[in-house]
Amino acid sequence: MIRRLVPRLIGLAPVRASLTRGPLATAIVDRFVAGQTDADAVTVVAGLADLGLRATVDLLGEQVTRSEDAVATVEAYRRLLDLADRAGCACGLDVSVKLSAIGQAVPHDGRKLSYENAAEIAAGAAAVNATVTLDMEDHTTTDATLDTVVELRRDFPSVGAVLQAQLRRTEADCRDLAREGSRVRLCKGAYREPAAVVCQGRGAVSAAYARCLGILVAGPGYPMIATHDPALISVASGLIEQVGRASDSYEFQLLHGVRQAEQRRLAARGATVRVYVPYGPDSLPYLTRRLVERPANLLLAARAMGERRAGATGSARSMRWSA
């Protein structure tokens, strides 16, 4: 019920305003978004590398309907990759790209435009030993996105795909994609979808995730296990041990700003851990999905806002006491 209520609340003008400006907005963005610029993103990537963690960077923004805006997004990714290379943290970096951000929704030739733009980003990534993963969006784009992954892999075999366990079709997609060299990120899914195409209820989605995970872990591909659910992380660890996968043949993925201690714990156990790092000024759609997916994230942000205020009050008192 809460998950259904959150989108309605965010649709209200006062709530949207609180999420886009003011202290709560600042707390939410600081918690879950790396910043507005590519320099902000690279700073976070470098900090994660110092902790033994990898990153996949996502330039926020989607549903572009003008070709010039799509081209601007491609240029931004190229700048990001160049800056990461100059900072010495491009090798092993991944960038997450939404096809709707690079032209898929442009009228008439969107499919062709988004493919060409994705290929340009993939070429830029390959030049600095980075990779690209095509993010999945709502279910109406699943086939087109997976088709584009197949096309891109002809020239860039390392291009990754994303599958959402909440969709009923995903087990079949896992079987299709569990191939040698195939990189597949499995997430639960944060888009609101029609009841006919998704598993109903958290328990059903978790069960579907576990089934999909079993297919990917048993296959010869490279599973990217994107979840914060302790039970599913435990299931994944058990499956990995059962089939005897090498530590470099899979990875865990967790969101920036969420369960940092778990990120470090998994890395300390020898697993590859990659943090999903979003950045950019257009953060509201992303933050909305995070709140719909897990309303408790709002509590984390509110707590951070309280800590920031307490810290500011404490600093002011210190200044008064020292004066």
PDB file of C-alpha atoms in Angstrom:
ATOM      1  CA  MET A   1       0.000   0.000   0.000  1.00  0.00           C
ATOM      2  CA  ILE A   2       2.850   2.383   0.848  1.00  0.00           C
ATOM      3  CA  ARG A   3       4.463   1.731  -2.524  1.00  0.00           C
ATOM      4  CA  ARG A   4       1.225   2.682  -4.252  1.00  0.00           C
ATOM      5  CA  LEU A   5       0.779   5.762  -2.082  1.00  0.00           C
ATOM      6  CA  VAL A   6       4.268   7.233  -2.586  1.00  0.00           C
ATOM      7  CA  PRO A   7       3.864   8.029  -6.332  1.00  0.00           C
ATOM      8  CA  ARG A   8       0.571   9.781  -5.598  1.00  0.00           C
ATOM      9  CA  LEU A   9       2.179  11.869  -2.891  1.00  0.00           C
ATOM     10  CA  ILE A  10       5.107  12.772  -5.141  1.00  0.00           C
ATOM     11  CA  GLY A  11       2.593  13.904  -7.758  1.00  0.00           C
ATOM     12  CA  LEU A  12       1.386  16.633  -5.373  1.00  0.00           C
ATOM     13  CA  ALA A  13       3.001  20.001  -6.029  1.00  0.00           C
ATOM     14  CA  PRO A  14       4.019  20.703  -2.394  1.00  0.00           C
ATOM     15  CA  VAL A  15       5.657  17.280  -2.071  1.00  0.00           C
ATOM     16  CA  ARG A  16       7.485  17.634  -5.379  1.00  0.00           C
ATOM     17  CA  ALA A  17       8.706  21.039  -4.261  1.00  0.00           C
ATOM     18  CA  SER A  18      10.091  19.581  -1.035  1.00  0.00           C
ATOM     19  CA  LEU A  19      11.945  16.948  -3.065  1.00  0.00           C
ATOM     20  CA  THR A  20      13.487  19.459  -5.462  1.00  0.00           C
ATOM     21  CA  ARG A  21      14.425  22.347  -3.180  1.00  0.00           C
ATOM     22  CA  GLY A  22      14.923  23.073   0.485  1.00  0.00           C
ATOM     23  CA  PRO A  23      16.683  21.135   3.260  1.00  0.00           C
ATOM     24  CA  LEU A  24      14.888  17.826   2.673  1.00  0.00           C
ATOM     25  CA  ALA A  25      15.780  17.905  -1.023  1.00  0.00           C
ATOM     26  CA  THR A  26      19.407  18.617  -0.165  1.00  0.00           C
ATOM     27  CA  ALA A  27      19.479  15.731   2.300  1.00  0.00           C
ATOM     28  CA  ILE A  28      17.925  13.292  -0.190  1.00  0.00           C
ATOM     29  CA  VAL A  29      20.211  14.307  -3.057  1.00  0.00           C
ATOM     30  CA  ASP A  30      23.321  14.243  -0.873  1.00  0.00           C
ATOM     31  CA  ARG A  31      22.398  10.789   0.347  1.00  0.00           C
ATOM     32  CA  PHE A  32      21.610   9.089  -2.961  1.00  0.00           C
ATOM     33  CA  VAL A  33      23.170  11.208  -5.754  1.00  0.00           C
ATOM     34  CA  ALA A  34      26.888  11.843  -6.249  1.00  0.00           C
ATOM     35  CA  GLY A  35      26.383  15.452  -7.339  1.00  0.00           C
ATOM     36  CA  GLN A  36      25.454  17.470 -10.398  1.00  0.00           C
ATOM     37  CA  THR A  37      28.678  17.363 -12.443  1.00  0.00           C
ATOM     38  CA  ASP A  38      30.970  14.769 -13.955  1.00  0.00           C
ATOM     39  CA  ALA A  39      33.694  15.991 -11.594  1.00  0.00           C
ATOM     40  CA  ASP A  40      31.422  15.159  -8.645  1.00  0.00           C
ATOM     41  CA  ALA A  41      30.859  11.671 -10.032  1.00  0.00           C
ATOM     42  CA  VAL A  42      34.560  11.013 -10.640  1.00  0.00           C
ATOM     43  CA  THR A  43      35.387  12.172  -7.109  1.00  0.00           C
ATOM     44  CA  VAL A  44      32.957   9.574  -5.738  1.00  0.00           C
ATOM     45  CA  VAL A  45      34.354   6.881  -8.059  1.00  0.00           C
ATOM     46  CA  ALA A  46      37.893   7.619  -6.903  1.00  0.00           C
ATOM     47  CA  GLY A  47      36.803   7.484  -3.262  1.00  0.00           C
ATOM     48  CA  LEU A  48      35.141   4.114  -3.816  1.00  0.00           C
ATOM     49  CA  ALA A  49      38.303   2.799  -5.483  1.00  0.00           C
ATOM     50  CA  ASP A  50      40.259   3.752  -2.372  1.00  0.00           C
ATOM     51  CA  LEU A  51      37.896   1.450  -0.431  1.00  0.00           C
ATOM     52  CA  GLY A  52      38.363  -1.414  -2.883  1.00  0.00           C
ATOM     53  CA  LEU A  53      34.957  -0.851  -4.528  1.00  0.00           C
ATOM     54  CA  ARG A  54      34.119  -0.431  -8.212  1.00  0.00           C
ATOM     55  CA  ALA A  55      31.467   1.820  -9.696  1.00  0.00           C
ATOM     56  CA  THR A  56      28.878   2.078 -12.423  1.00  0.00           C
ATOM     57  CA  VAL A  57      28.018   5.701 -13.144  1.00  0.00           C
ATOM     58  CA  ASP A  58      24.618   6.853 -14.396  1.00  0.00           C
ATOM     59  CA  LEU A  59      24.020  10.325 -15.815  1.00  0.00           C
ATOM     60  CA  LEU A  60      20.468  11.029 -14.685  1.00  0.00           C
ATOM     61  CA  GLY A  61      17.956  12.059 -17.302  1.00  0.00           C
ATOM     62  CA  GLU A  62      15.490  10.123 -19.439  1.00  0.00           C
ATOM     63  CA  GLN A  63      12.642  10.361 -21.964  1.00  0.00           C
ATOM     64  CA  VAL A  64      14.564  12.711 -24.248  1.00  0.00           C
ATOM     65  CA  THR A  65      12.452  13.655 -27.274  1.00  0.00           C
ATOM     66  CA  ARG A  66      14.878  15.900 -29.177  1.00  0.00           C
ATOM     67  CA  SER A  67      17.909  14.542 -31.019  1.00  0.00           C
ATOM     68  CA  GLU A  68      20.079  17.451 -29.885  1.00  0.00           C
ATOM     69  CA  ASP A  69      19.387  16.579 -26.248  1.00  0.00           C
ATOM     70  CA  ALA A  70      20.330  12.966 -26.932  1.00  0.00           C
ATOM     71  CA  VAL A  71      23.605  14.095 -28.488  1.00  0.00           C
ATOM     72  CA  ALA A  72      24.284  16.272 -25.436  1.00  0.00           C
ATOM     73  CA  THR A  73      23.910  13.215 -23.215  1.00  0.00           C
ATOM     74  CA  VAL A  74      26.405  11.283 -25.345  1.00  0.00           C
ATOM     75  CA  GLU A  75      28.869  14.161 -25.116  1.00  0.00           C
ATOM     76  CA  ALA A  76      28.426  14.250 -21.349  1.00  0.00           C
ATOM     77  CA  TYR A  77      29.263  10.539 -21.088  1.00  0.00           C
ATOM     78  CA  ARG A  78      32.341  11.064 -23.251  1.00  0.00           C
ATOM     79  CA  ARG A  79      33.480  13.898 -20.960  1.00  0.00           C
ATOM     80  CA  LEU A  80      32.890  11.698 -17.921  1.00  0.00           C
ATOM     81  CA  LEU A  81      34.994   8.875 -19.380  1.00  0.00           C
ATOM     82  CA  ASP A  82      37.767  11.278 -20.352  1.00  0.00           C
ATOM     83  CA  LEU A  83      37.823  12.850 -16.897  1.00  0.00           C
ATOM     84  CA  ALA A  84      37.855   9.428 -15.226  1.00  0.00           C
ATOM     85  CA  ASP A  85      40.747   8.384 -17.470  1.00  0.00           C
ATOM     86  CA  ARG A  86      42.731  11.490 -16.579  1.00  0.00           C
ATOM     87  CA  ALA A  87      41.998  10.837 -12.898  1.00  0.00           C
ATOM     88  CA  GLY A  88      43.289   7.275 -13.239  1.00  0.00           C
ATOM     89  CA  CYS A  89      40.004   5.547 -12.376  1.00  0.00           C
ATOM     90  CA  ALA A  90      38.539   4.665 -15.792  1.00  0.00           C
ATOM     91  CA  CYS A  91      39.929   1.133 -16.053  1.00  0.00           C
ATOM     92  CA  GLY A  92      37.244  -1.194 -14.713  1.00  0.00           C
ATOM     93  CA  LEU A  93      34.656   1.592 -14.565  1.00  0.00           C
ATOM     94  CA  ASP A  94      31.175   0.890 -15.930  1.00  0.00           C
ATOM     95  CA  VAL A  95      28.681   3.454 -17.183  1.00  0.00           C
ATOM     96  CA  SER A  96      24.941   2.806 -17.035  1.00  0.00           C
ATOM     97  CA  VAL A  97      22.999   4.231 -19.967  1.00  0.00           C
ATOM     98  CA  LYS A  98      19.246   4.555 -20.473  1.00  0.00           C
ATOM     99  CA  LEU A  99      18.273   4.332 -24.126  1.00  0.00           C
ATOM    100  CA  SER A 100      15.495   6.869 -23.557  1.00  0.00           C
ATOM    101  CA  ALA A 101      18.197   9.362 -22.512  1.00  0.00           C
ATOM    102  CA  ILE A 102      20.059   8.982 -25.800  1.00  0.00           C
ATOM    103  CA  GLY A 103      17.214   9.130 -28.282  1.00  0.00           C
ATOM    104  CA  GLN A 104      14.992   6.061 -28.086  1.00  0.00           C
ATOM    105  CA  ALA A 105      11.904   8.255 -27.599  1.00  0.00           C
ATOM    106  CA  VAL A 106      12.784  10.705 -30.381  1.00  0.00           C
ATOM    107  CA  PRO A 107       9.998  10.603 -33.013  1.00  0.00           C
ATOM    108  CA  HIS A 108      10.487   8.715 -36.284  1.00  0.00           C
ATOM    109  CA  ASP A 109      14.095   7.433 -35.989  1.00  0.00           C
ATOM    110  CA  GLY A 110      14.522   7.031 -32.218  1.00  0.00           C
ATOM    111  CA  ARG A 111      15.507   3.366 -32.326  1.00  0.00           C
ATOM    112  CA  LYS A 112      18.288   3.967 -34.860  1.00  0.00           C
ATOM    113  CA  LEU A 113      19.466   7.122 -33.101  1.00  0.00           C
ATOM    114  CA  SER A 114      19.663   5.471 -29.683  1.00  0.00           C
ATOM    115  CA  TYR A 115      21.636   2.538 -31.111  1.00  0.00           C
ATOM    116  CA  GLU A 116      24.143   4.824 -32.818  1.00  0.00           C
ATOM    117  CA  ASN A 117      24.536   6.925 -29.688  1.00  0.00           C
ATOM    118  CA  ALA A 118      24.956   3.845 -27.494  1.00  0.00           C
ATOM    119  CA  ALA A 119      27.625   2.560 -29.881  1.00  0.00           C
ATOM    120  CA  GLU A 120      29.474   5.869 -29.609  1.00  0.00           C
ATOM    121  CA  ILE A 121      29.442   5.691 -25.815  1.00  0.00           C
ATOM    122  CA  ALA A 122      30.573   2.040 -25.945  1.00  0.00           C
ATOM    123  CA  ALA A 123      33.476   2.982 -28.229  1.00  0.00           C
ATOM    124  CA  GLY A 124      34.515   5.737 -25.829  1.00  0.00           C
ATOM    125  CA  ALA A 125      34.334   3.344 -22.907  1.00  0.00           C
ATOM    126  CA  ALA A 126      36.354   0.663 -24.679  1.00  0.00           C
ATOM    127  CA  ALA A 127      39.081   3.211 -25.438  1.00  0.00           C
ATOM    128  CA  VAL A 128      39.724   3.706 -21.706  1.00  0.00           C
ATOM    129  CA  ASN A 129      39.115   0.059 -20.647  1.00  0.00           C
ATOM    130  CA  ALA A 130      35.665   0.813 -19.241  1.00  0.00           C
ATOM    131  CA  THR A 131      32.368  -0.908 -20.012  1.00  0.00           C
ATOM    132  CA  VAL A 132      28.760   0.023 -20.712  1.00  0.00           C
ATOM    133  CA  THR A 133      25.553  -1.434 -19.281  1.00  0.00           C
ATOM    134  CA  LEU A 134      22.217  -0.579 -20.880  1.00  0.00           C
ATOM    135  CA  ASP A 135      19.760   0.192 -18.101  1.00  0.00           C
ATOM    136  CA  MET A 136      16.289  -1.288 -18.304  1.00  0.00           C
ATOM    137  CA  GLU A 137      13.241   0.977 -18.153  1.00  0.00           C
ATOM    138  CA  ASP A 138       9.519   0.189 -18.070  1.00  0.00           C
ATOM    139  CA  HIS A 139       8.239  -3.066 -19.578  1.00  0.00           C
ATOM    140  CA  THR A 140       7.162  -1.472 -22.863  1.00  0.00           C
ATOM    141  CA  THR A 141      10.831  -0.967 -23.795  1.00  0.00           C
ATOM    142  CA  THR A 142      12.181  -4.377 -22.725  1.00  0.00           C
ATOM    143  CA  ASP A 143      12.265  -6.001 -26.158  1.00  0.00           C
ATOM    144  CA  ALA A 144      13.795  -2.970 -27.858  1.00  0.00           C
ATOM    145  CA  THR A 145      16.437  -2.639 -25.146  1.00  0.00           C
ATOM    146  CA  LEU A 146      17.439  -6.312 -25.289  1.00  0.00           C
ATOM    147  CA  ASP A 147      17.546  -6.168 -29.090  1.00  0.00           C
ATOM    148  CA  THR A 148      19.914  -3.209 -28.848  1.00  0.00           C
ATOM    149  CA  VAL A 149      22.119  -5.132 -26.399  1.00  0.00           C
ATOM    150  CA  VAL A 150      22.393  -7.972 -28.934  1.00  0.00           C
ATOM    151  CA  GLU A 151      23.264  -5.535 -31.734  1.00  0.00           C
ATOM    152  CA  LEU A 152      25.875  -3.697 -29.676  1.00  0.00           C
ATOM    153  CA  ARG A 153      27.545  -6.908 -28.536  1.00  0.00           C
ATOM    154  CA  ARG A 154      28.554  -7.670 -32.127  1.00  0.00           C
ATOM    155  CA  ASP A 155      31.153  -4.906 -31.865  1.00  0.00           C
ATOM    156  CA  PHE A 156      31.340  -4.487 -28.080  1.00  0.00           C
ATOM    157  CA  PRO A 157      30.946  -7.945 -26.479  1.00  0.00           C
ATOM    158  CA  SER A 158      31.211  -6.603 -22.934  1.00  0.00           C
ATOM    159  CA  VAL A 159      28.012  -4.498 -23.112  1.00  0.00           C
ATOM    160  CA  GLY A 160      25.848  -5.428 -20.141  1.00  0.00           C
ATOM    161  CA  ALA A 161      22.102  -5.971 -19.907  1.00  0.00           C
ATOM    162  CA  VAL A 162      19.715  -5.359 -17.023  1.00  0.00           C
ATOM    163  CA  LEU A 163      16.770  -7.595 -16.135  1.00  0.00           C
ATOM    164  CA  GLN A 164      14.005  -6.845 -13.626  1.00  0.00           C
ATOM    165  CA  ALA A 165      12.906  -9.834 -11.562  1.00  0.00           C
ATOM    166  CA  GLN A 166       9.439  -8.372 -10.975  1.00  0.00           C
ATOM    167  CA  LEU A 167       8.498  -8.944 -14.634  1.00  0.00           C
ATOM    168  CA  ARG A 168       6.946 -12.337 -15.329  1.00  0.00           C
ATOM    169  CA  ARG A 169       8.979 -12.714 -18.506  1.00  0.00           C
ATOM    170  CA  THR A 170      12.360 -12.363 -16.814  1.00  0.00           C
ATOM    171  CA  GLU A 171      13.074 -16.035 -16.096  1.00  0.00           C
ATOM    172  CA  ALA A 172      12.901 -16.726 -19.832  1.00  0.00           C
ATOM    173  CA  ASP A 173      15.110 -13.695 -20.521  1.00  0.00           C
ATOM    174  CA  CYS A 174      17.639 -15.002 -18.002  1.00  0.00           C
ATOM    175  CA  ARG A 175      17.826 -18.308 -19.854  1.00  0.00           C
ATOM    176  CA  ASP A 176      18.397 -16.461 -23.135  1.00  0.00           C
ATOM    177  CA  LEU A 177      21.131 -14.247 -21.693  1.00  0.00           C
ATOM    178  CA  ALA A 178      22.973 -16.753 -19.460  1.00  0.00           C
ATOM    179  CA  ARG A 179      25.708 -17.243 -22.045  1.00  0.00           C
ATOM    180  CA  GLU A 180      29.485 -17.169 -22.105  1.00  0.00           C
ATOM    181  CA  GLY A 181      30.726 -13.588 -21.733  1.00  0.00           C
ATOM    182  CA  SER A 182      27.247 -12.172 -21.101  1.00  0.00           C
ATOM    183  CA  ARG A 183      27.100  -9.542 -18.351  1.00  0.00           C
ATOM    184  CA  VAL A 184      23.637  -9.386 -16.755  1.00  0.00           C
ATOM    185  CA  ARG A 185      22.570  -7.138 -13.895  1.00  0.00           C
ATOM    186  CA  LEU A 186      19.601  -8.615 -12.047  1.00  0.00           C
ATOM    187  CA  CYS A 187      17.540  -6.179  -9.988  1.00  0.00           C
ATOM    188  CA  LYS A 188      14.069  -6.419  -8.479  1.00  0.00           C
ATOM    189  CA  GLY A 189      12.696  -3.518 -10.538  1.00  0.00           C
ATOM    190  CA  ALA A 190      11.462  -0.128  -9.383  1.00  0.00           C
ATOM    191  CA  TYR A 191       9.006   0.833 -12.131  1.00  0.00           C
ATOM    192  CA  ARG A 192       5.265   0.783 -11.522  1.00  0.00           C
ATOM    193  CA  GLU A 193       3.918  -1.757 -13.996  1.00  0.00           C
ATOM    194  CA  PRO A 194       0.488  -3.208 -14.885  1.00  0.00           C
ATOM    195  CA  ALA A 195      -0.505  -6.149 -12.715  1.00  0.00           C
ATOM    196  CA  ALA A 196      -0.675  -8.412 -15.760  1.00  0.00           C
ATOM    197  CA  VAL A 197       3.074  -8.235 -16.418  1.00  0.00           C
ATOM    198  CA  VAL A 198       4.556  -8.348 -12.906  1.00  0.00           C
ATOM    199  CA  CYS A 199       4.690 -10.658  -9.912  1.00  0.00           C
ATOM    200  CA  GLN A 200       2.368  -9.425  -7.176  1.00  0.00           C
ATOM    201  CA  GLY A 201       3.706  -8.723  -3.690  1.00  0.00           C
ATOM    202  CA  ARG A 202       7.182  -8.481  -2.174  1.00  0.00           C
ATOM    203  CA  GLY A 203       7.344 -12.190  -1.410  1.00  0.00           C
ATOM    204  CA  ALA A 204       6.539 -13.141  -4.994  1.00  0.00           C
ATOM    205  CA  VAL A 205       9.118 -10.689  -6.363  1.00  0.00           C
ATOM    206  CA  SER A 206      11.801 -12.007  -3.997  1.00  0.00           C
ATOM    207  CA  ALA A 207      10.991 -15.584  -4.989  1.00  0.00           C
ATOM    208  CA  ALA A 208      11.209 -14.632  -8.665  1.00  0.00           C
ATOM    209  CA  TYR A 209      14.542 -12.927  -8.019  1.00  0.00           C
ATOM    210  CA  ALA A 210      15.909 -16.078  -6.384  1.00  0.00           C
ATOM    211  CA  ARG A 211      14.775 -18.232  -9.326  1.00  0.00           C
ATOM    212  CA  CYS A 212      16.335 -15.851 -11.849  1.00  0.00           C
ATOM    213  CA  LEU A 213      19.503 -15.703  -9.793  1.00  0.00           C
ATOM    214  CA  GLY A 214      19.743 -19.484  -9.843  1.00  0.00           C
ATOM    215  CA  ILE A 215      19.625 -19.456 -13.660  1.00  0.00           C
ATOM    216  CA  LEU A 216      22.309 -16.774 -13.985  1.00  0.00           C
ATOM    217  CA  VAL A 217      24.665 -18.185 -11.352  1.00  0.00           C
ATOM    218  CA  ALA A 218      24.462 -21.682 -12.859  1.00  0.00           C
ATOM    219  CA  GLY A 219      25.166 -20.343 -16.365  1.00  0.00           C
ATOM    220  CA  PRO A 220      28.489 -19.429 -17.966  1.00  0.00           C
ATOM    221  CA  GLY A 221      27.867 -15.674 -18.018  1.00  0.00           C
ATOM    222  CA  TYR A 222      28.796 -12.938 -15.559  1.00  0.00           C
ATOM    223  CA  PRO A 223      25.963 -12.252 -13.071  1.00  0.00           C
ATOM    224  CA  MET A 224      25.730  -8.802 -11.520  1.00  0.00           C
ATOM    225  CA  ILE A 225      23.668  -9.260  -8.366  1.00  0.00           C
ATOM    226  CA  ALA A 226      21.922  -5.949  -7.689  1.00  0.00           C
ATOM    227  CA  THR A 227      20.064  -6.126  -4.377  1.00  0.00           C
ATOM    228  CA  HIS A 228      20.226  -4.835  -0.817  1.00  0.00           C
ATOM    229  CA  ASP A 229      17.971  -7.578   0.503  1.00  0.00           C
ATOM    230  CA  PRO A 230      19.985  -9.529   3.121  1.00  0.00           C
ATOM    231  CA  ALA A 231      18.011 -12.707   2.419  1.00  0.00           C
ATOM    232  CA  LEU A 232      18.749 -12.537  -1.305  1.00  0.00           C
ATOM    233  CA  ILE A 233      22.404 -11.703  -0.722  1.00  0.00           C
ATOM    234  CA  SER A 234      22.536 -14.836   1.443  1.00  0.00           C
ATOM    235  CA  VAL A 235      20.809 -16.872  -1.292  1.00  0.00           C
ATOM    236  CA  ALA A 236      23.291 -15.543  -3.851  1.00  0.00           C
ATOM    237  CA  SER A 237      26.260 -16.404  -1.637  1.00  0.00           C
ATOM    238  CA  GLY A 238      24.933 -19.926  -1.156  1.00  0.00           C
ATOM    239  CA  LEU A 239      24.394 -20.475  -4.884  1.00  0.00           C
ATOM    240  CA  ILE A 240      27.847 -19.118  -5.697  1.00  0.00           C
ATOM    241  CA  GLU A 241      29.442 -21.473  -3.185  1.00  0.00           C
ATOM    242  CA  GLN A 242      27.346 -24.392  -4.408  1.00  0.00           C
ATOM    243  CA  VAL A 243      28.472 -24.071  -8.030  1.00  0.00           C
ATOM    244  CA  GLY A 244      32.011 -23.049  -7.085  1.00  0.00           C
ATOM    245  CA  ARG A 245      32.149 -19.776  -8.993  1.00  0.00           C
ATOM    246  CA  ALA A 246      35.477 -17.930  -8.930  1.00  0.00           C
ATOM    247  CA  SER A 247      35.428 -14.556  -7.160  1.00  0.00           C
ATOM    248  CA  ASP A 248      36.078 -12.725 -10.433  1.00  0.00           C
ATOM    249  CA  SER A 249      33.156 -14.366 -12.256  1.00  0.00           C
ATOM    250  CA  TYR A 250      30.360 -12.363 -10.628  1.00  0.00           C
ATOM    251  CA  GLU A 251      29.769  -9.190  -8.655  1.00  0.00           C
ATOM    252  CA  PHE A 252      27.397  -7.631  -6.169  1.00  0.00           C
ATOM    253  CA  GLN A 253      25.940  -4.222  -6.949  1.00  0.00           C
ATOM    254  CA  LEU A 254      24.539  -1.816  -4.369  1.00  0.00           C
ATOM    255  CA  LEU A 255      23.298   1.757  -4.592  1.00  0.00           C
ATOM    256  CA  HIS A 256      25.312   4.803  -3.665  1.00  0.00           C
ATOM    257  CA  GLY A 257      24.281   5.942  -0.199  1.00  0.00           C
ATOM    258  CA  VAL A 258      22.649   2.649   0.816  1.00  0.00           C
ATOM    259  CA  ARG A 259      24.149   0.002   3.132  1.00  0.00           C
ATOM    260  CA  GLN A 260      27.756   1.171   2.874  1.00  0.00           C
ATOM    261  CA  ALA A 261      28.793  -1.214   5.654  1.00  0.00           C
ATOM    262  CA  GLU A 262      27.415  -4.130   3.624  1.00  0.00           C
ATOM    263  CA  GLN A 263      29.373  -2.942   0.588  1.00  0.00           C
ATOM    264  CA  ARG A 264      32.582  -3.090   2.597  1.00  0.00           C
ATOM    265  CA  ARG A 265      31.661  -6.403   4.236  1.00  0.00           C
ATOM    266  CA  LEU A 266      31.114  -8.130   0.906  1.00  0.00           C
ATOM    267  CA  ALA A 267      34.349  -6.690  -0.490  1.00  0.00           C
ATOM    268  CA  ALA A 268      36.248  -7.858   2.587  1.00  0.00           C
ATOM    269  CA  ARG A 269      35.001 -11.383   1.876  1.00  0.00           C
ATOM    270  CA  GLY A 270      36.715 -11.231  -1.515  1.00  0.00           C
ATOM    271  CA  ALA A 271      33.673 -10.472  -3.676  1.00  0.00           C
ATOM    272  CA  THR A 272      33.729  -7.826  -6.375  1.00  0.00           C
ATOM    273  CA  VAL A 273      31.399  -5.032  -5.279  1.00  0.00           C
ATOM    274  CA  ARG A 274      30.213  -2.302  -7.620  1.00  0.00           C
ATOM    275  CA  VAL A 275      28.350   0.784  -6.429  1.00  0.00           C
ATOM    276  CA  TYR A 276      25.679   2.357  -8.650  1.00  0.00           C
ATOM    277  CA  VAL A 277      26.585   6.069  -8.707  1.00  0.00           C
ATOM    278  CA  PRO A 278      23.978   8.437 -10.203  1.00  0.00           C
ATOM    279  CA  TYR A 279      24.767  12.068 -10.881  1.00  0.00           C
ATOM    280  CA  GLY A 280      23.342  15.068 -12.691  1.00  0.00           C
ATOM    281  CA  PRO A 281      20.797  17.824 -12.095  1.00  0.00           C
ATOM    282  CA  ASP A 282      17.756  15.822 -13.254  1.00  0.00           C
ATOM    283  CA  SER A 283      17.424  13.646 -10.160  1.00  0.00           C
ATOM    284  CA  LEU A 284      13.686  13.615  -9.373  1.00  0.00           C
ATOM    285  CA  PRO A 285      12.667  10.564 -11.486  1.00  0.00           C
ATOM    286  CA  TYR A 286      15.507   8.529 -10.011  1.00  0.00           C
ATOM    287  CA  LEU A 287      14.757   9.597  -6.447  1.00  0.00           C
ATOM    288  CA  THR A 288      11.061   8.869  -6.966  1.00  0.00           C
ATOM    289  CA  ARG A 289      11.872   5.278  -7.958  1.00  0.00           C
ATOM    290  CA  ARG A 290      14.133   4.863  -4.952  1.00  0.00           C
ATOM    291  CA  LEU A 291      11.346   6.027  -2.635  1.00  0.00           C
ATOM    292  CA  VAL A 292       8.737   3.855  -4.360  1.00  0.00           C
ATOM    293  CA  GLU A 293      11.061   0.868  -4.236  1.00  0.00           C
ATOM    294  CA  ARG A 294      11.856   1.387  -0.557  1.00  0.00           C
ATOM    295  CA  PRO A 295       9.962   4.144   1.289  1.00  0.00           C
ATOM    296  CA  ALA A 296      12.372   3.715   4.227  1.00  0.00           C
ATOM    297  CA  ASN A 297      14.923   5.578   2.076  1.00  0.00           C
ATOM    298  CA  LEU A 298      12.994   8.736   2.923  1.00  0.00           C
ATOM    299  CA  LEU A 299      13.698   8.061   6.593  1.00  0.00           C
ATOM    300  CA  LEU A 300      17.409   7.736   5.824  1.00  0.00           C
ATOM    301  CA  ALA A 301      17.373  11.122   4.125  1.00  0.00           C
ATOM    302  CA  ALA A 302      15.381  12.717   6.944  1.00  0.00           C
ATOM    303  CA  ARG A 303      17.876  11.325   9.444  1.00  0.00           C
ATOM    304  CA  ALA A 304      20.736  12.753   7.388  1.00  0.00           C
ATOM    305  CA  MET A 305      18.982  16.143   7.380  1.00  0.00           C
ATOM    306  CA  GLY A 306      18.641  15.961  11.159  1.00  0.00           C
ATOM    307  CA  GLU A 307      22.308  15.065  11.537  1.00  0.00           C
ATOM    308  CA  ARG A 308      23.281  17.959   9.268  1.00  0.00           C
ATOM    309  CA  ARG A 309      21.200  20.381  11.319  1.00  0.00           C
ATOM    310  CA  ALA A 310      22.602  19.009  14.564  1.00  0.00           C
ATOM    311  CA  GLY A 311      26.118  19.346  13.192  1.00  0.00           C
ATOM    312  CA  ALA A 312      25.483  22.917  12.107  1.00  0.00           C
ATOM    313  CA  THR A 313      24.032  23.764  15.524  1.00  0.00           C
ATOM    314  CA  GLY A 314      26.982  22.163  17.231  1.00  0.00           C
ATOM    315  CA  SER A 315      29.428  24.107  15.056  1.00  0.00           C
ATOM    316  CA  ALA A 316      27.622  27.364  15.817  1.00  0.00           C
ATOM    317  CA  ARG A 317      27.738  26.634  19.536  1.00  0.00           C
ATOM    318  CA  SER A 318      31.445  25.861  19.292  1.00  0.00           C
ATOM    319  CA  MET A 319      32.040  29.174  17.589  1.00  0.00           C
ATOM    320  CA  ARG A 320      30.089  30.977  20.298  1.00  0.00           C
ATOM    321  CA  TRP A 321      31.931  29.140  23.067  1.00  0.00           C
ATOM    322  CA  SER A 322      35.323  29.851  21.517  1.00  0.00           C
ATOM    323  CA  ALA A 323      34.536  33.505  20.873  1.00  0.00           C
TER     324      ALA A 323
END
